[in-house]
Short mmCIF file of C-alpha atoms in Angstrom, two decimals:
data_model
loop_
_atom_site.label_atom_id
_atom_site.label_comp_id
_atom_site.label_asym_id
_atom_site.label_seq_id
_atom_site.Cartn_x
_atom_site.Cartn_y
_atom_site.Cartn_z
CA MET A 160 -76.75 56.82 185.79
CA LYS A 161 -74.03 55.25 183.61
CA ARG A 162 -74.34 56.57 180.06
CA LYS A 163 -73.03 55.19 176.86
CA ILE A 164 -70.09 57.11 175.21
CA HIS A 165 -70.48 57.67 171.41
CA LEU A 166 -67.61 59.28 169.40
CA SER A 167 -68.65 61.14 166.27
CA VAL A 168 -66.67 60.40 163.16
CA ARG A 169 -64.98 63.78 163.51
CA ALA A 170 -64.00 63.08 167.18
CA GLU A 171 -62.49 59.71 166.09
CA LYS A 172 -60.45 61.53 163.42
CA ASP A 173 -59.42 64.16 165.98
CA LEU A 174 -58.01 61.44 168.27
CA LEU A 175 -56.24 59.83 165.33
CA ASP A 176 -54.73 63.22 164.32
CA ILE A 177 -53.64 63.83 167.90
CA TRP A 178 -51.92 60.45 168.01
CA GLN A 179 -50.17 61.02 164.71
CA TYR A 180 -49.00 64.49 165.74
CA THR A 181 -47.71 63.24 169.08
CA PHE A 182 -46.01 60.28 167.39
CA ALA A 183 -44.36 62.57 164.78
CA HIS A 184 -43.01 64.99 167.45
CA TRP A 185 -42.23 62.53 170.25
CA ASP A 186 -42.63 58.79 169.82
CA GLU A 187 -45.13 55.89 169.77
CA THR A 188 -45.09 55.43 173.58
CA GLN A 189 -45.92 59.00 174.23
CA ALA A 190 -48.64 59.07 171.52
CA ASP A 191 -50.22 55.94 173.05
CA LYS A 192 -49.93 57.33 176.54
CA TYR A 193 -51.51 60.72 175.66
CA VAL A 194 -54.42 59.33 173.66
CA ASP A 195 -55.09 56.78 176.38
CA GLU A 196 -55.23 59.60 178.90
CA LEU A 197 -57.68 61.50 176.75
CA ASP A 198 -59.80 58.34 176.28
CA GLN A 199 -59.84 57.56 180.04
CA SER A 200 -61.05 61.15 180.76
CA ILE A 201 -63.72 60.84 178.13
CA GLN A 202 -64.89 57.52 179.65
CA LEU A 203 -65.41 59.35 182.97
CA LEU A 204 -68.26 61.19 181.32
CA ALA A 205 -70.23 58.00 181.29
CA ASP A 206 -70.56 58.24 185.06
CA ASN A 207 -70.56 62.00 185.39
CA SER A 208 -71.72 63.78 182.27
CA GLU A 209 -72.08 67.08 184.13
CA MET A 210 -68.36 67.35 184.91
CA GLY A 211 -67.78 69.47 181.83
CA THR A 212 -68.68 73.16 181.60
CA SER A 213 -71.74 74.34 179.66
CA ARG A 214 -71.09 76.01 176.31
CA SER A 215 -74.71 76.50 175.47
CA TYR A 216 -74.09 80.19 174.83
CA PHE A 217 -72.76 79.33 171.37
CA ARG A 218 -74.26 75.83 170.78
CA LYS A 219 -77.33 74.72 172.68
CA GLY A 220 -76.61 71.67 174.82
CA TYR A 221 -72.89 71.65 174.30
CA ARG A 222 -70.49 71.07 177.14
CA VAL A 223 -66.70 71.05 177.23
CA LEU A 224 -64.22 69.05 179.32
CA PHE A 225 -60.63 70.36 179.28
CA ILE A 226 -57.94 67.61 179.39
CA ASN A 227 -54.37 68.86 179.32
CA ARG A 228 -54.04 70.89 176.06
CA HIS A 229 -57.26 69.62 174.59
CA ALA A 230 -60.97 70.35 174.87
CA VAL A 231 -63.55 67.65 174.49
CA TYR A 232 -66.89 69.05 173.21
CA TYR A 233 -69.94 66.94 173.88
CA THR A 234 -73.65 66.72 174.20
CA VAL A 235 -75.79 64.54 176.53
CA ARG A 236 -79.11 63.09 175.30
CA GLY A 237 -80.94 60.58 177.33
CA SER A 238 -78.50 57.73 178.13
CA THR A 239 -75.81 58.80 175.56
CA VAL A 240 -72.87 61.14 175.80
CA ARG A 241 -71.98 62.15 172.27
CA ILE A 242 -68.40 63.34 171.82
CA VAL A 243 -68.55 65.85 169.04
CA ARG A 244 -64.98 67.06 168.71
CA VAL A 245 -61.61 66.87 170.46
CA LEU A 246 -59.89 70.12 169.74
CA HIS A 247 -56.56 71.69 170.81
CA GLY A 248 -57.19 74.41 173.38
CA GLN A 249 -55.94 77.07 171.02
CA MET A 250 -58.41 76.26 168.31
CA ASP A 251 -61.51 78.37 167.96
CA PRO A 252 -64.49 76.11 168.79
CA GLU A 253 -66.93 78.29 166.89
CA GLN A 254 -64.99 77.63 163.64
CA HIS A 255 -64.61 73.89 164.20
CA LEU A 256 -67.93 72.72 165.69
#
């Protein structure tokens, strides 16, 4: 079943922050490429929402998909995959979710 992807406001801000950080440390081309790669991986969840690992032990219903240095935290309800946050892998999810 193909699901709809919904990004929370915080997830949208996370992606913007990732783009800005990458732009500041590398360049626009690299920033565009990296955020596009994150977005393409997120879109895969529409067809396979179970590809992430369960994180229900600290938040009921939460899953995580690791993409390069980032972790996409999401939930699945009915026909919607809700992207909650996109955090750097070194960030403590319990503090940021």
